[in-house]
Amino acid sequence: MSTFSTATLTPSTTSVLGAGAVAEHYPSVARRLHDDVLTRAGDPGYQWWLTHVMSAAGCSNPVRLRLNATWHDGHGGAETERVTDDMPDGLVYVACKNRRASVCPSCAETYRQDTYHLVKAGLLGGKGVPESVTGHPCFFVTLTAPAFGPVHSRVVGANGKVKPCRVRRSGTVCEHGKQVICYQRHAEDDPQLGEAICLDCYDYDHQAVWNLHASELWRRTTMTLNRRLGKVAKERGAKIRLSYAKVAEYQRRGVVHYHALIRLDGFDPDDRDAVLAPDPSLTPELVASHIEQAARITSLTTAAHPHNPIGWAIKWGDQIDVRQVRLTPADCDDRGTLTTQAVAAYLAKYATKATEVTGVVSRRLTAADAAAYAQLDTHQTRQLLSCWRLGKRPLNCTTDDDITAWEDSPGSNLPGWGKLQKWAHMLGFGGHFSTKSRRYSTTLGALRAVRRAYQRGETPPDPDQSPADADPVAADPVVTLNWIFDGVGWLTIGDAALANTAAAKARERRQIAKEETEETLAS
């Protein structure tokens, strides 16, 4: 049976108005949608089906599963039964849980909200974090990549007017004979933004390698910062610990940069899990200066590559921004004091994005894809092809040790060159988009466990309670569950429309209830 994805049939497009638009542009699809909706809605078990799929109703590409249960009698005998045969469609629908908004808006919104609460708990306390963290020095840090060549940009002046893109009084022609000036005042949605002014002047190889090593550069920066602040704290007879949460974001030019929240805590060797106030002699101004200096002095040199025997230098760009986060009554602009709510929302927003802003679709590349991209000559295709070319195994790499060293680089924190091909669709970046230190706040797993318990009507698990030792006799398996993958996507386009519309209405009701509750508490 064919399946359908709702990547283009979101709740808004499958409502009454959306169905009209579909009918106007795709008459055959509209007729099939109409027939599928009537068939499903006219089924006597429609309400049962809708209740059954509601946990994944908003998902664009739900995972369909079948469940077999095997009962063991304890004497070597077993009996297997397919549990899902009595369920609607004989399936269990599970949300895809993709964090990318371009792939699944519903699951990405859940991920964004979880990330928001995770970040906010580290700023204001709650969810296992003491409220005293509001008095700890905390900083919003932005670390960008260096320039790899001139690109089209949009800069707004102090008067609120957009400046010309690139104005030069001299040297208006590059060595390749191309004009490197641009007098346009680009709009925010101008497709030229981020593209190289001269494709031949732009160092695509260096950008690909920088994206590949960005996570390692961040790790070394945190190590440098810990050493510098640890030395200062030792001189004052204090013990400190840095906690952070960060997200990676793609710039329009195709290179990643980091937004991070860095919080300074006290440290007790006898109680490592305690989140304590730091020594007051470590002032915010002192900590901010060390954060900036650590970012400016940290660098590394990559391993040798056939295209660059001396390796590439990896360091942060000149645009390093360190701003203190304070508690203020309302959000503010970029020149004012940052609020905790604004920072948490900002980090959560970018945790659901990938390479879409660069114009590149996040899908694994194949040799056929690379050959097709080679027929084009754009800023985006050059980035992809550079990753593919640099990640290609050399001809003299024949032994198992050589291949392993090329692809995985064992025993080293530096990534192997073969990963450039693996992550070519991500422009070389293979790191996590949202990470945090261990004791910054709660975890995404803990938040999901609470939500799962709430949906089942159970008591949320206590993160401080250790599980009891299991009885070795009772631990013997009595029932074995075997989940069988059936496919991805809704069975029909009508199922997709009905499920997504029901999920959209449920979200609207929850939002209205939330707003009414907030108004009641405020009054």
Coordinates of C-alpha atoms in Angstrom, one line a residue:
M1 CA 0.0 0.0 0.0
S2 CA 1.3 3.4 -0.9
T3 CA 1.9 5.9 1.9
F4 CA 1.8 9.7 2.0
S5 CA 3.9 12.3 3.8
T6 CA 2.3 15.6 4.9
A7 CA 5.5 17.6 4.4
T8 CA 3.5 19.8 2.1
L9 CA 0.1 19.2 3.7
T10 CA 0.5 20.9 7.1
P11 CA -2.5 21.6 9.3
S12 CA -3.0 25.0 7.7
T13 CA -3.0 23.6 4.2
T14 CA -5.3 20.7 5.0
S15 CA -8.0 22.9 6.6
V16 CA -11.0 24.1 4.6
L17 CA -9.1 27.0 3.1
G18 CA -6.0 24.8 2.4
A19 CA -8.2 22.2 0.7
G20 CA -9.5 24.9 -1.6
A21 CA -6.0 25.9 -2.6
V22 CA -5.2 22.2 -3.2
A23 CA -8.3 21.9 -5.3
E24 CA -7.3 24.9 -7.4
H25 CA -3.7 23.9 -8.1
Y26 CA -3.9 20.1 -8.0
P27 CA -7.4 18.9 -9.0
S28 CA -6.6 15.2 -9.1
V29 CA -5.0 15.3 -5.7
A30 CA -8.0 17.3 -4.4
R31 CA -10.5 14.6 -5.7
R32 CA -8.4 11.9 -4.0
L33 CA -8.2 13.9 -0.8
H34 CA -12.0 14.3 -0.8
D35 CA -12.7 10.6 -1.4
D36 CA -10.1 9.5 1.3
V37 CA -11.5 12.0 3.9
L38 CA -15.1 10.8 3.3
T39 CA -14.1 7.1 3.5
R40 CA -12.2 7.5 6.8
A41 CA -14.7 10.0 8.4
G42 CA -17.7 7.7 7.4
D43 CA -16.1 4.7 9.0
P44 CA -18.0 3.7 12.3
G45 CA -14.6 3.4 14.0
Y46 CA -13.4 6.9 13.0
Q47 CA -13.4 8.3 16.6
W48 CA -11.5 5.3 17.8
W49 CA -9.0 5.7 15.0
L50 CA -8.6 9.4 15.7
T51 CA -8.0 8.8 19.4
H52 CA -5.6 6.0 18.5
V53 CA -3.4 8.2 16.3
M54 CA -3.7 11.5 18.3
S55 CA -0.2 11.1 19.9
A56 CA 1.3 11.3 16.4
A57 CA -1.5 13.3 14.7
G58 CA 0.5 16.4 14.0
C59 CA 3.5 14.5 12.7
S60 CA 4.3 14.9 9.0
N61 CA 6.0 11.4 8.7
P62 CA 4.8 9.1 11.5
V63 CA 6.5 5.8 12.0
R64 CA 4.1 2.8 11.6
L65 CA 4.8 -0.1 13.8
R66 CA 3.4 -3.6 14.5
L67 CA 3.7 -5.3 17.8
N68 CA 4.2 -9.0 18.5
A69 CA 4.1 -10.3 22.1
T70 CA 5.6 -13.6 23.2
W71 CA 4.4 -15.1 26.4
H72 CA 6.9 -17.4 28.2
D73 CA 5.6 -20.1 30.5
G74 CA 8.9 -20.5 32.4
H75 CA 9.4 -24.1 31.1
G76 CA 10.8 -23.4 27.7
G77 CA 7.4 -22.9 26.0
A78 CA 6.3 -19.7 24.3
E79 CA 3.3 -18.4 22.5
T80 CA 3.4 -15.4 20.2
E81 CA 0.5 -13.1 19.3
R82 CA 0.3 -10.0 17.2
V83 CA -1.1 -7.4 19.6
T84 CA -1.8 -4.7 17.0
D85 CA -4.3 -6.8 15.0
D86 CA -7.1 -5.5 17.2
M87 CA -6.0 -1.8 16.8
P88 CA -7.2 0.6 14.0
D89 CA -5.3 -0.2 10.8
G90 CA -3.5 -2.9 12.8
L91 CA -0.7 -0.4 13.5
V92 CA 0.8 1.8 16.1
Y93 CA 1.6 5.4 15.0
V94 CA 4.7 7.0 16.5
A95 CA 5.8 10.6 15.9
C96 CA 9.0 10.8 13.9
K97 CA 10.5 13.2 16.6
N98 CA 12.6 15.0 13.9
R99 CA 14.0 18.3 15.3
R100 CA 14.1 20.1 12.0
A101 CA 11.2 22.4 11.3
S102 CA 11.5 22.0 7.6
V103 CA 11.0 18.2 7.9
C104 CA 8.3 18.0 10.6
P105 CA 6.9 21.3 12.0
S106 CA 5.0 19.5 14.8
C107 CA 7.8 17.4 16.2
A108 CA 10.2 20.3 15.8
E109 CA 7.8 22.5 17.9
T110 CA 7.9 19.9 20.7
Y111 CA 11.7 19.8 20.5
R112 CA 11.8 23.6 20.6
Q113 CA 9.6 23.8 23.7
D114 CA 11.6 21.2 25.5
T115 CA 14.8 23.0 24.6
Y116 CA 13.2 26.3 25.8
H117 CA 12.3 24.8 29.2
L118 CA 15.7 23.2 29.5
V119 CA 17.5 26.4 28.9
K120 CA 15.2 28.5 31.1
A121 CA 15.6 26.1 34.0
G122 CA 19.3 26.8 33.9
L123 CA 18.6 30.5 34.1
L124 CA 15.8 30.7 36.6
G125 CA 15.9 27.4 38.4
G126 CA 13.3 24.7 38.6
K127 CA 13.3 21.1 37.3
G128 CA 16.0 20.1 39.8
V129 CA 18.0 23.3 39.5
P130 CA 17.9 25.7 42.6
E131 CA 16.4 29.1 42.1
S132 CA 19.6 30.6 43.5
V133 CA 21.1 30.4 40.0
T134 CA 19.4 33.6 39.1
G135 CA 22.2 35.3 41.1
H136 CA 25.1 33.5 39.3
P137 CA 27.0 35.4 36.6
C138 CA 25.6 34.3 33.3
F139 CA 26.6 35.4 29.8
F140 CA 25.2 35.1 26.3
V141 CA 28.1 34.4 24.0
T142 CA 28.2 34.4 20.2
L143 CA 31.1 32.9 18.4
T144 CA 31.4 33.2 14.7
A145 CA 33.7 31.8 12.0
P146 CA 36.4 33.8 10.2
A147 CA 35.9 35.2 6.7
F148 CA 36.6 32.9 3.8
G149 CA 35.9 35.5 1.2
P150 CA 33.7 38.5 0.4
V151 CA 30.0 37.8 0.4
H152 CA 26.8 39.8 -0.1
S153 CA 25.6 41.1 3.3
R154 CA 23.0 43.4 4.8
V155 CA 24.0 45.9 7.5
V156 CA 21.6 48.3 9.1
G157 CA 23.1 51.5 10.3
A158 CA 22.4 53.4 13.6
N159 CA 19.8 55.5 11.8
G160 CA 17.8 52.4 10.9
K161 CA 18.7 52.5 7.2
V162 CA 20.3 49.7 5.2
K163 CA 23.8 50.4 4.1
P164 CA 25.1 49.5 0.6
C165 CA 26.3 45.9 0.5
R166 CA 30.0 46.4 -0.3
V167 CA 31.5 49.7 -1.3
R168 CA 35.2 50.1 -2.1
R169 CA 37.1 53.2 -3.2
S170 CA 40.0 51.2 -4.6
G171 CA 40.6 47.6 -5.7
T172 CA 37.2 47.1 -7.2
V173 CA 38.3 44.2 -9.4
C174 CA 39.7 40.9 -8.0
E175 CA 42.5 38.8 -9.5
H176 CA 39.9 36.8 -11.4
G177 CA 38.6 39.9 -13.2
K178 CA 35.3 40.2 -11.3
Q179 CA 33.9 43.3 -9.7
V180 CA 34.0 42.9 -5.9
I181 CA 31.7 45.9 -5.2
C182 CA 28.0 45.9 -4.7
Y183 CA 26.0 49.0 -4.2
Q184 CA 22.6 47.3 -3.5
R185 CA 20.8 47.6 -0.3
H186 CA 19.6 44.0 0.1
A187 CA 16.2 43.2 1.6
E188 CA 16.0 40.6 4.4
D189 CA 14.8 37.9 2.0
D190 CA 17.2 38.7 -0.8
P191 CA 18.5 35.3 -2.2
Q192 CA 21.9 37.0 -2.9
L193 CA 22.6 37.4 0.9
G194 CA 25.4 35.1 2.0
E195 CA 26.5 34.3 -1.6
A196 CA 30.1 34.9 -2.6
I197 CA 30.7 38.0 -4.6
C198 CA 33.4 36.1 -6.5
L199 CA 33.1 32.3 -6.5
D200 CA 36.8 31.8 -7.3
C201 CA 38.0 34.1 -4.5
Y202 CA 36.0 32.3 -1.8
D203 CA 37.9 29.6 0.0
Y204 CA 35.4 26.8 0.0
D205 CA 37.9 24.2 1.2
H206 CA 38.7 26.1 4.3
Q207 CA 35.1 26.7 5.1
A208 CA 34.3 22.9 4.8
V209 CA 37.2 22.0 7.0
W210 CA 36.2 24.7 9.5
N211 CA 32.7 23.4 9.8
L212 CA 34.1 19.9 10.3
H213 CA 36.3 21.0 13.2
A214 CA 33.9 23.6 14.8
S215 CA 32.9 21.2 17.6
E216 CA 36.5 20.5 18.4
L217 CA 37.2 24.2 18.5
W218 CA 34.4 24.7 20.9
R219 CA 35.7 21.9 23.1
R220 CA 39.1 23.4 23.3
T221 CA 37.7 26.8 24.0
T222 CA 35.8 25.5 27.0
M223 CA 39.0 23.8 28.2
T224 CA 41.0 27.0 27.8
L225 CA 38.3 29.0 29.7
N226 CA 38.2 26.5 32.5
R227 CA 42.0 26.6 32.9
R228 CA 42.1 30.4 33.0
L229 CA 39.2 30.9 35.4
G230 CA 40.3 28.0 37.5
K231 CA 43.7 29.6 38.0
V232 CA 42.1 32.9 39.0
A233 CA 39.7 31.1 41.4
K234 CA 42.6 29.2 42.9
E235 CA 44.4 32.5 43.7
R236 CA 41.3 33.6 45.6
G237 CA 41.0 30.2 47.4
A238 CA 37.7 29.4 45.6
K239 CA 36.5 26.5 43.5
I240 CA 34.3 27.1 40.5
R241 CA 32.6 25.2 37.7
L242 CA 31.4 26.4 34.3
S243 CA 28.0 25.2 33.0
Y244 CA 26.7 25.9 29.6
A245 CA 24.0 25.3 27.0
K246 CA 24.7 26.1 23.3
V247 CA 23.1 25.8 19.9
A248 CA 24.7 25.8 16.5
E249 CA 23.3 28.0 13.7
Y250 CA 24.0 28.3 10.0
Q251 CA 24.8 31.7 8.6
R252 CA 23.5 32.5 5.2
R253 CA 27.0 32.0 3.7
G254 CA 26.9 28.4 4.8
V255 CA 29.2 28.3 7.9
V256 CA 28.1 27.5 11.4
H257 CA 28.4 29.7 14.5
Y258 CA 27.5 29.2 18.1
H259 CA 25.2 30.9 20.6
A260 CA 25.9 29.8 24.1
L261 CA 24.8 30.5 27.6
I262 CA 27.8 30.2 30.0
R263 CA 27.0 30.2 33.8
L264 CA 29.5 30.4 36.6
D265 CA 28.8 28.1 39.6
G266 CA 30.6 27.3 42.8
F267 CA 32.0 23.8 43.3
D268 CA 32.0 21.5 46.4
P269 CA 34.3 18.4 46.0
D270 CA 32.3 16.6 48.6
D271 CA 29.0 17.2 46.7
R272 CA 29.7 17.3 43.0
D273 CA 26.0 17.5 42.0
A274 CA 25.3 20.6 44.1
V275 CA 24.9 23.9 42.2
L276 CA 26.4 26.6 44.5
A277 CA 26.9 30.3 44.3
P278 CA 30.4 31.3 43.1
D279 CA 32.9 33.4 45.0
P280 CA 31.7 37.0 44.9
S281 CA 35.2 38.2 44.1
L282 CA 34.8 36.7 40.6
T283 CA 32.9 39.6 39.2
P284 CA 30.9 39.5 36.0
E285 CA 33.3 41.9 34.3
L286 CA 36.2 39.6 35.2
V287 CA 34.5 36.5 33.9
A288 CA 33.4 38.2 30.7
S289 CA 36.9 39.3 29.9
H290 CA 38.2 35.8 30.3
I291 CA 35.5 34.3 28.1
E292 CA 36.5 36.7 25.3
Q293 CA 40.2 36.1 25.7
A294 CA 39.7 32.4 25.7
A295 CA 37.8 32.6 22.5
R296 CA 40.5 34.8 20.9
I297 CA 43.5 32.7 21.8
T298 CA 42.1 29.3 21.2
S299 CA 43.0 27.7 17.8
L300 CA 44.1 24.4 16.3
T301 CA 45.8 23.1 13.2
T302 CA 44.2 20.2 11.3
A303 CA 46.0 17.1 10.2
A304 CA 47.7 17.1 6.9
H305 CA 45.5 16.6 3.8
P306 CA 46.5 15.8 0.2
H307 CA 45.1 19.1 -0.8
N308 CA 46.9 20.9 2.0
P309 CA 50.0 19.1 3.4
I310 CA 50.4 21.7 6.3
G311 CA 46.8 21.6 7.4
W312 CA 44.3 24.4 7.9
A313 CA 44.3 26.8 10.8
I314 CA 41.0 26.7 12.7
K315 CA 40.0 29.6 15.0
W316 CA 37.1 31.9 15.7
G317 CA 36.4 35.0 13.7
D318 CA 36.7 38.6 14.9
Q319 CA 33.0 38.9 15.7
I320 CA 33.0 37.6 19.3
D321 CA 30.1 38.9 21.4
V322 CA 29.9 38.4 25.2
R323 CA 26.9 39.9 27.0
Q324 CA 25.7 39.4 30.5
V325 CA 22.2 38.0 31.1
R326 CA 20.1 39.8 33.7
L327 CA 16.6 39.7 35.0
T328 CA 14.6 42.5 33.6
P329 CA 10.8 42.9 33.4
A330 CA 10.6 42.8 29.6
D331 CA 12.5 41.8 26.5
C332 CA 14.9 44.3 25.1
D333 CA 16.7 45.1 21.9
D334 CA 20.2 43.9 20.9
R335 CA 21.8 47.0 22.5
G336 CA 20.2 46.6 25.9
T337 CA 20.2 44.1 28.7
L338 CA 19.3 40.6 27.7
T339 CA 16.5 38.9 29.6
T340 CA 16.4 35.2 30.5
Q341 CA 13.2 34.6 28.6
A342 CA 14.5 36.2 25.5
V343 CA 17.7 34.2 25.6
A344 CA 16.0 30.9 26.2
A345 CA 13.5 31.5 23.3
Y346 CA 16.4 32.5 21.0
L347 CA 18.4 29.4 21.6
A348 CA 15.3 27.2 21.3
K349 CA 14.4 28.8 18.0
Y350 CA 17.7 28.0 16.4
A351 CA 17.8 24.4 17.8
T352 CA 15.2 23.4 15.2
K353 CA 17.0 24.8 12.1
A354 CA 19.6 23.2 9.9
T355 CA 21.0 24.1 6.5
E356 CA 17.7 25.5 5.1
V357 CA 18.8 29.1 5.6
T358 CA 21.7 28.4 3.2
G359 CA 19.5 27.0 0.4
V360 CA 20.8 23.5 0.9
V361 CA 18.4 20.6 1.6
S362 CA 19.6 18.4 4.5
R363 CA 19.7 15.0 2.7
R364 CA 22.6 12.6 2.5
L365 CA 24.6 13.0 -0.7
T366 CA 25.4 10.2 -3.1
A367 CA 27.9 9.9 -5.9
A368 CA 25.0 10.5 -8.4
D369 CA 24.0 13.7 -6.5
A370 CA 27.6 14.9 -6.5
A371 CA 27.8 14.3 -10.3
A372 CA 24.5 16.3 -10.8
Y373 CA 25.7 19.2 -8.6
A374 CA 29.0 19.3 -10.6
Q375 CA 26.9 20.5 -13.6
L376 CA 26.0 23.6 -11.7
D377 CA 28.2 26.4 -10.6
T378 CA 26.7 28.2 -7.6
H379 CA 27.8 29.2 -4.1
Q380 CA 25.7 26.3 -2.6
T381 CA 26.9 23.6 -5.0
R382 CA 30.6 24.6 -4.6
Q383 CA 30.2 24.1 -0.8
L384 CA 28.7 20.7 -1.3
L385 CA 31.3 19.6 -3.9
S386 CA 34.2 20.9 -1.8
C387 CA 33.1 18.6 1.1
W388 CA 32.6 15.7 -1.3
R389 CA 36.0 16.2 -2.9
L390 CA 38.0 16.7 0.3
G391 CA 36.3 13.6 1.9
K392 CA 37.1 11.3 -1.0
R393 CA 39.6 8.6 -0.1
P394 CA 43.0 9.0 -2.0
L395 CA 44.2 6.3 -4.3
N396 CA 47.2 5.4 -2.1
C397 CA 44.9 4.8 0.8
T398 CA 44.6 1.0 0.5
T399 CA 45.4 -0.7 3.8
D400 CA 42.8 -1.1 6.5
D401 CA 44.8 1.1 8.9
D402 CA 45.1 3.8 6.2
I403 CA 41.4 3.6 5.5
T404 CA 40.4 3.7 9.2
A405 CA 42.8 6.7 9.8
W406 CA 41.3 8.5 6.9
E407 CA 37.7 8.0 7.8
D408 CA 37.6 7.9 11.6
S409 CA 41.0 9.1 12.9
P410 CA 41.1 6.7 15.9
G411 CA 42.7 7.8 19.1
S412 CA 42.3 11.5 18.3
N413 CA 39.7 14.1 19.0
L414 CA 40.1 15.5 15.5
P415 CA 37.5 14.1 13.0
G416 CA 38.7 12.0 10.1
W417 CA 38.6 13.4 6.6
G418 CA 36.2 10.8 5.4
K419 CA 33.5 12.4 7.5
L420 CA 33.4 15.3 5.1
Q421 CA 31.7 13.1 2.6
K422 CA 29.4 11.7 5.3
W423 CA 28.3 15.2 6.3
A424 CA 28.5 16.9 2.9
H425 CA 24.8 17.6 3.0
M426 CA 25.4 19.5 6.2
L427 CA 28.3 21.4 4.6
G428 CA 30.8 19.5 6.7
F429 CA 29.3 20.1 10.1
G430 CA 28.6 16.8 11.9
G431 CA 28.2 18.0 15.5
H432 CA 25.1 18.3 17.6
F433 CA 23.0 21.4 17.1
S434 CA 21.9 21.6 20.8
T435 CA 24.2 20.5 23.6
K436 CA 24.7 21.4 27.3
S437 CA 27.1 20.6 30.1
R438 CA 26.1 17.9 32.6
R439 CA 25.0 20.1 35.5
Y440 CA 23.6 23.1 33.6
S441 CA 20.0 21.9 34.1
T442 CA 17.7 19.0 33.4
T443 CA 17.8 16.8 30.4
L444 CA 15.6 16.3 27.4
G445 CA 15.1 12.7 28.4
A446 CA 13.7 13.8 31.8
L447 CA 11.3 16.2 30.2
R448 CA 10.1 13.5 27.8
A449 CA 9.6 11.1 30.7
V450 CA 7.4 13.6 32.5
R451 CA 5.4 14.3 29.4
R452 CA 5.0 10.5 28.8
A453 CA 3.8 10.0 32.4
Y454 CA 1.3 12.8 32.0
Q455 CA -0.1 11.4 28.8
R456 CA -0.6 8.0 30.5
G457 CA -2.1 9.5 33.7
E458 CA 0.8 8.2 35.8
T459 CA 2.9 9.9 38.5
P460 CA 5.9 11.6 36.9
P461 CA 9.2 9.9 37.8
D462 CA 11.3 11.4 40.6
P463 CA 14.8 12.2 39.2
D464 CA 16.3 12.0 42.7
Q465 CA 15.0 8.6 43.5
S466 CA 17.3 5.7 42.7
P467 CA 15.7 2.5 41.3
A468 CA 15.4 -0.4 43.7
D469 CA 17.5 -3.4 43.1
A470 CA 15.6 -5.8 40.9
D471 CA 14.7 -9.2 42.2
P472 CA 16.7 -11.7 40.1
V473 CA 13.8 -14.1 39.9
A474 CA 11.2 -11.4 39.1
A475 CA 13.6 -10.0 36.5
D476 CA 13.3 -13.1 34.3
P477 CA 11.3 -12.2 31.2
V478 CA 7.7 -13.2 31.2
V479 CA 6.6 -11.3 28.1
T480 CA 8.8 -10.3 25.2
L481 CA 7.7 -7.4 23.0
N482 CA 8.9 -7.3 19.4
W483 CA 8.3 -4.1 17.5
I484 CA 8.2 -4.5 13.7
F485 CA 8.8 -1.6 11.4
D486 CA 5.9 -1.3 8.9
G487 CA 6.7 2.0 7.1
V488 CA 6.8 5.8 7.4
G489 CA 3.9 8.2 6.6
W490 CA 0.2 8.1 6.7
L491 CA -1.7 5.4 4.8
T492 CA -3.7 7.8 2.8
I493 CA -3.7 11.5 2.0
G494 CA -7.1 11.8 3.7
D495 CA -5.7 10.3 6.9
A496 CA -2.9 12.9 6.9
A497 CA -5.4 15.7 6.5
L498 CA -7.8 14.5 9.2
A499 CA -5.0 13.8 11.7
N500 CA -3.1 17.0 11.1
T501 CA -6.3 19.1 11.4
A502 CA -7.3 17.4 14.6
A503 CA -3.9 18.0 16.0
A504 CA -4.0 21.7 15.0
K505 CA -7.3 22.2 16.7
A506 CA -6.0 20.5 19.9
R507 CA -3.0 22.8 19.9
E508 CA -5.3 25.8 19.5
R509 CA -7.4 24.7 22.5
R510 CA -4.3 24.2 24.6
Q511 CA -3.0 27.6 23.7
I512 CA -6.3 29.3 24.5
A513 CA -6.4 27.5 27.9
K514 CA -2.9 28.6 28.6
E515 CA -3.6 32.2 27.8
E516 CA -6.7 32.2 30.0
T517 CA -4.8 30.6 32.9
E518 CA -2.1 33.3 32.6
E519 CA -4.7 36.1 32.6
T520 CA -6.4 34.6 35.7
L521 CA -3.1 34.4 37.6
A522 CA -2.1 37.9 36.5
S523 CA -5.4 39.3 37.8

